[in-house]
Short mmCIF file of C-alpha atoms and ligand atoms in Angstrom, two decimals:
data_model
loop_
_atom_site.label_atom_id
_atom_site.label_comp_id
_atom_site.label_asym_id
_atom_site.label_seq_id
_atom_site.Cartn_x
_atom_site.Cartn_y
_atom_site.Cartn_z
CA MET A 1 110.21 98.14 131.45
CA SER A 2 108.44 100.52 128.98
CA SER A 3 108.40 99.97 125.61
CA ALA A 4 109.56 102.38 122.88
CA PRO A 5 109.00 105.81 122.89
CA ILE A 6 106.27 106.73 120.59
CA GLY A 7 105.08 110.29 119.39
CA ILE A 8 101.56 110.33 118.68
CA LEU A 9 100.09 113.26 116.43
CA GLY A 10 96.67 113.85 115.62
CA GLY A 11 94.38 116.21 113.84
CA THR A 12 91.79 116.56 111.29
CA PHE A 13 94.65 116.69 108.83
CA ASP A 14 92.23 118.60 106.63
CA PRO A 15 94.51 118.45 104.50
CA ILE A 16 98.35 117.86 106.47
CA HIS A 17 101.02 119.98 105.26
CA TYR A 18 104.29 120.97 106.60
CA GLY A 19 103.29 122.65 109.35
CA HIS A 20 102.44 119.17 111.12
CA LEU A 21 105.27 117.43 109.55
CA ALA A 22 108.10 119.78 110.58
CA ILE A 23 106.07 119.65 114.15
CA ALA A 24 106.44 115.70 114.27
CA GLU A 25 109.95 115.54 112.98
CA GLU A 26 111.31 118.13 115.29
CA VAL A 27 109.76 116.26 118.58
CA ARG A 28 110.69 112.80 117.76
CA VAL A 29 114.07 114.38 117.11
CA ALA A 30 114.39 116.43 120.08
CA LEU A 31 113.06 113.27 122.36
CA ARG A 32 114.55 110.23 120.45
CA LEU A 33 111.42 108.48 119.48
CA ASP A 34 111.22 105.61 117.83
CA ARG A 35 108.39 106.24 115.82
CA ILE A 36 105.46 108.85 115.21
CA LEU A 37 102.11 107.28 114.47
CA ILE A 38 100.16 109.88 112.57
CA ILE A 39 96.45 109.68 113.63
CA PRO A 40 93.52 111.78 111.79
CA ALA A 41 90.40 112.11 113.57
CA GLY A 42 87.49 109.94 112.08
CA GLU A 43 85.12 113.17 113.86
CA GLN A 44 87.11 115.55 115.86
CA PRO A 45 84.89 116.00 118.73
CA LEU A 46 85.38 119.75 118.75
CA LYS A 47 85.26 120.28 114.86
CA ILE A 48 81.43 118.33 114.52
CA GLY A 49 80.11 118.85 111.21
CA LYS A 50 83.21 120.92 110.17
CA SER A 51 85.68 119.32 108.57
CA VAL A 52 85.68 119.33 104.70
CA ALA A 53 86.90 116.39 102.83
CA SER A 54 86.08 112.87 103.92
CA PRO A 55 88.10 110.43 106.18
CA ALA A 56 89.05 108.35 103.17
CA HIS A 57 90.75 111.26 101.57
CA ARG A 58 92.28 112.71 104.74
CA LEU A 59 94.01 109.66 105.73
CA ALA A 60 95.21 109.01 101.79
CA MET A 61 96.42 112.50 101.84
CA ALA A 62 98.65 111.77 105.12
CA GLN A 63 100.02 108.85 103.71
CA LEU A 64 101.37 110.47 100.72
CA ALA A 65 102.88 113.11 102.94
CA CYS A 66 104.50 110.51 105.43
CA ALA A 67 105.23 108.19 102.72
CA ASP A 68 109.11 109.51 102.44
CA ASN A 69 109.44 109.12 106.49
CA PRO A 70 110.67 105.62 107.48
CA PHE A 71 109.81 107.37 111.68
CA PHE A 72 106.41 108.22 110.52
CA GLU A 73 103.42 105.72 110.30
CA VAL A 74 99.74 106.59 109.70
CA SER A 75 97.56 104.75 111.78
CA SER A 76 93.61 104.57 111.13
CA ILE A 77 92.55 103.63 114.27
CA GLU A 78 90.24 106.85 114.88
CA ILE A 79 88.84 106.72 111.40
CA ASP A 80 88.33 103.25 111.81
CA ARG A 81 85.83 103.14 115.02
CA PRO A 82 82.21 105.14 114.69
CA GLY A 83 81.59 108.38 116.32
CA PRO A 84 83.58 110.91 117.83
CA SER A 85 87.06 110.32 117.79
CA TYR A 86 88.29 110.69 121.57
CA THR A 87 91.55 110.83 122.40
CA HIS A 88 91.60 109.08 125.58
CA VAL A 89 89.88 106.05 124.24
CA THR A 90 92.52 106.28 121.85
CA LEU A 91 95.43 106.25 124.14
CA GLN A 92 93.73 103.57 125.75
CA LEU A 93 93.49 101.16 122.83
CA LEU A 94 96.97 101.76 121.96
CA TYR A 95 98.33 101.35 125.85
CA ASN A 96 96.57 97.78 125.44
CA GLN A 97 98.37 96.85 122.16
CA GLY A 98 101.48 97.47 124.55
CA LEU A 99 102.69 100.86 123.83
CA ASP A 100 103.26 102.26 127.21
CA ASN A 101 105.30 105.20 126.58
CA LEU A 102 103.85 107.27 124.72
CA TYR A 103 103.64 111.19 123.71
CA LEU A 104 101.01 113.10 122.69
CA ILE A 105 102.27 115.88 120.40
CA LEU A 106 99.84 119.08 120.41
CA GLY A 107 100.49 122.64 119.09
CA ALA A 108 100.40 125.11 121.30
CA ASP A 109 96.85 126.45 119.96
CA ALA A 110 95.74 122.69 120.52
CA LEU A 111 96.99 123.07 124.35
CA ALA A 112 94.33 125.48 125.09
CA ASP A 113 91.56 122.94 123.93
CA LEU A 114 92.57 120.39 126.98
CA PRO A 115 90.05 122.10 129.40
CA ARG A 116 87.11 120.88 126.68
CA TRP A 117 88.60 117.55 126.09
CA ARG A 118 86.68 114.38 127.71
CA GLU A 119 88.98 112.32 130.49
CA THR A 120 91.81 114.91 130.54
CA PRO A 121 93.42 113.31 133.89
CA ARG A 122 93.09 109.98 132.02
CA ILE A 123 95.24 110.92 129.17
CA LEU A 124 97.64 112.51 131.25
CA THR A 125 98.71 109.19 132.89
CA LEU A 126 98.58 107.06 129.36
CA ALA A 127 100.84 110.00 127.51
CA ARG A 128 103.34 113.06 127.97
CA ILE A 129 101.97 115.82 126.47
CA VAL A 130 104.35 117.69 124.25
CA VAL A 131 103.79 121.19 123.52
CA VAL A 132 105.15 122.77 119.91
CA SER A 133 104.98 126.21 119.68
CA ARG A 134 102.61 127.61 116.83
CA PRO A 135 103.06 131.10 115.48
CA GLY A 136 99.52 132.83 117.07
CA ALA A 137 99.14 130.87 119.99
CA ALA A 138 99.99 131.27 123.52
CA ILE A 139 100.03 129.25 126.36
CA ASP A 140 98.62 129.86 129.28
CA LEU A 141 100.04 127.26 131.54
CA PRO A 142 99.19 128.46 135.05
CA ALA A 143 95.56 128.60 134.37
CA LEU A 144 95.47 124.88 132.73
CA SER A 145 97.74 123.71 135.60
CA GLN A 146 95.41 124.90 138.12
CA MET A 147 92.64 122.80 136.71
CA PHE A 148 95.12 119.65 136.08
CA PRO A 149 97.63 119.71 139.15
CA ALA A 150 99.16 116.59 136.84
CA LEU A 151 99.82 118.44 133.96
CA PRO A 152 103.55 120.17 134.92
CA GLU A 153 105.22 116.96 135.70
CA ARG A 154 103.42 115.28 132.52
CA LEU A 155 104.05 118.23 130.08
CA ILE A 156 107.47 119.01 127.68
CA LEU A 157 107.55 122.31 126.10
CA ILE A 158 109.65 121.99 122.76
CA GLU A 159 110.59 125.24 120.45
CA GLY A 160 109.33 124.04 117.04
CA PRO A 161 109.97 125.73 113.76
CA ARG A 162 106.98 127.93 114.04
CA LEU A 163 105.76 127.45 110.69
CA ASP A 164 102.48 129.84 109.82
CA ILE A 165 100.64 127.36 107.97
CA SER A 166 96.96 126.33 108.70
CA SER A 167 94.62 123.69 107.05
CA THR A 168 92.22 126.60 106.94
CA ASP A 169 94.39 128.62 105.10
CA LEU A 170 95.41 125.99 102.56
CA ARG A 171 91.42 125.09 102.20
CA ARG A 172 90.69 129.19 101.39
CA ARG A 173 93.71 128.93 99.14
CA VAL A 174 92.45 126.25 97.05
CA ALA A 175 89.02 127.93 97.24
CA GLN A 176 90.41 130.93 95.59
CA GLY A 177 92.28 129.17 93.35
CA ARG A 178 95.58 130.25 95.08
CA PRO A 179 98.75 128.44 95.09
CA ILE A 180 99.38 125.61 98.15
CA ARG A 181 102.86 124.56 97.00
CA TYR A 182 105.69 124.93 99.32
CA GLN A 183 103.64 124.54 101.81
CA THR A 184 102.14 120.69 101.67
CA PRO A 185 104.29 117.62 99.59
CA ASP A 186 103.76 118.08 96.35
CA ALA A 187 102.06 114.63 96.16
CA VAL A 188 99.46 116.04 98.84
CA VAL A 189 98.67 119.02 95.96
CA ALA A 190 98.67 116.48 93.32
CA TYR A 191 95.79 114.16 95.39
CA ILE A 192 93.79 117.60 96.43
CA GLU A 193 93.79 118.51 92.37
CA ALA A 194 92.94 115.08 91.15
CA HIS A 195 90.19 114.80 93.27
CA GLY A 196 88.65 118.55 92.90
CA LEU A 197 89.18 118.77 96.96
CA TYR A 198 88.12 122.23 98.47
CA ARG A 199 87.08 123.68 95.32
P1 ATP B 1 92.48 123.70 110.81
O1 ATP B 1 92.79 124.79 110.26
O2 ATP B 1 91.96 122.94 110.22
O3 ATP B 1 92.21 123.84 112.56
P2 ATP B 1 95.52 123.05 111.25
O4 ATP B 1 96.20 123.48 110.74
O5 ATP B 1 95.04 123.78 113.06
O6 ATP B 1 93.83 123.15 111.00
P3 ATP B 1 95.10 120.41 112.56
O7 ATP B 1 94.55 119.25 112.01
O8 ATP B 1 94.06 121.13 113.29
O9 ATP B 1 95.71 121.18 111.92
O10 ATP B 1 96.25 120.26 113.70
C1 ATP B 1 96.32 119.20 114.22
C2 ATP B 1 97.93 119.50 115.13
O11 ATP B 1 98.75 119.77 114.28
C3 ATP B 1 96.97 120.37 116.62
O12 ATP B 1 97.83 119.76 117.50
C4 ATP B 1 98.07 121.31 116.26
O13 ATP B 1 97.81 122.78 116.95
C5 ATP B 1 99.17 121.10 115.36
N1 ATP B 1 99.43 122.08 114.74
C6 ATP B 1 98.88 122.21 113.14
N2 ATP B 1 99.70 123.39 112.10
C7 ATP B 1 100.36 123.50 113.07
C8 ATP B 1 102.02 124.67 113.12
N3 ATP B 1 101.94 125.43 111.34
N4 ATP B 1 102.68 124.51 113.68
C9 ATP B 1 102.55 124.09 115.08
N5 ATP B 1 101.48 123.20 115.17
C10 ATP B 1 100.35 122.99 114.24
MG1 MG B 2 94.22 122.94 113.81
#
């Protein structure tokens, strides 16, 4: 028997915003997942040196944003280990903890990065991939399936709420003194202000 179905949403969350929270909730309900693990990357291998806020700040903001959803749990599993946060390592660690029914949630733009990930075939055996639509991101399934033959049978496509929000835009807005309220929870807005992040 496999364990309860659990969604995994990884990211730099620099900062976390309603785009992240909305796709996690969409997938949770659509696939009847038990819970969602929100996992901030220690160091995103494809964004080395590019994250702006420290891991501790990104973790704290994720915790604030998820506090009122009993199905969301923030995990520091990637922040707790040194070096780049490889997804196949994280999934293997979760599997070793008895979680063998994992759904890896990706925005459509992140799916396009799959060829640049390490051990992608291994990832496909450890988790199903749930791809959620995102404004401005196209999905080239034929090309990816040619590279990874196991992909089609492990892929679930979900039509998400298509919120056109990105962390890059939020960082730019803060730097320009423009508002980010209503794009991320108030507690995250307050945290960013209190700690002077992204100025
Ligand atoms: P950045 O602009 O810094 O890359 P981001 O908004 O893309 O930030 P990430 O932390 O890179 O946020 O994203 C984590 C995951 O959430 C990725 O799989 C990404 O595709 C997905 N995601 C982020 N924002 C959205 C959104 N508005 N709609 C759908 N998926 C999203
Ligand atoms: Mg991104």
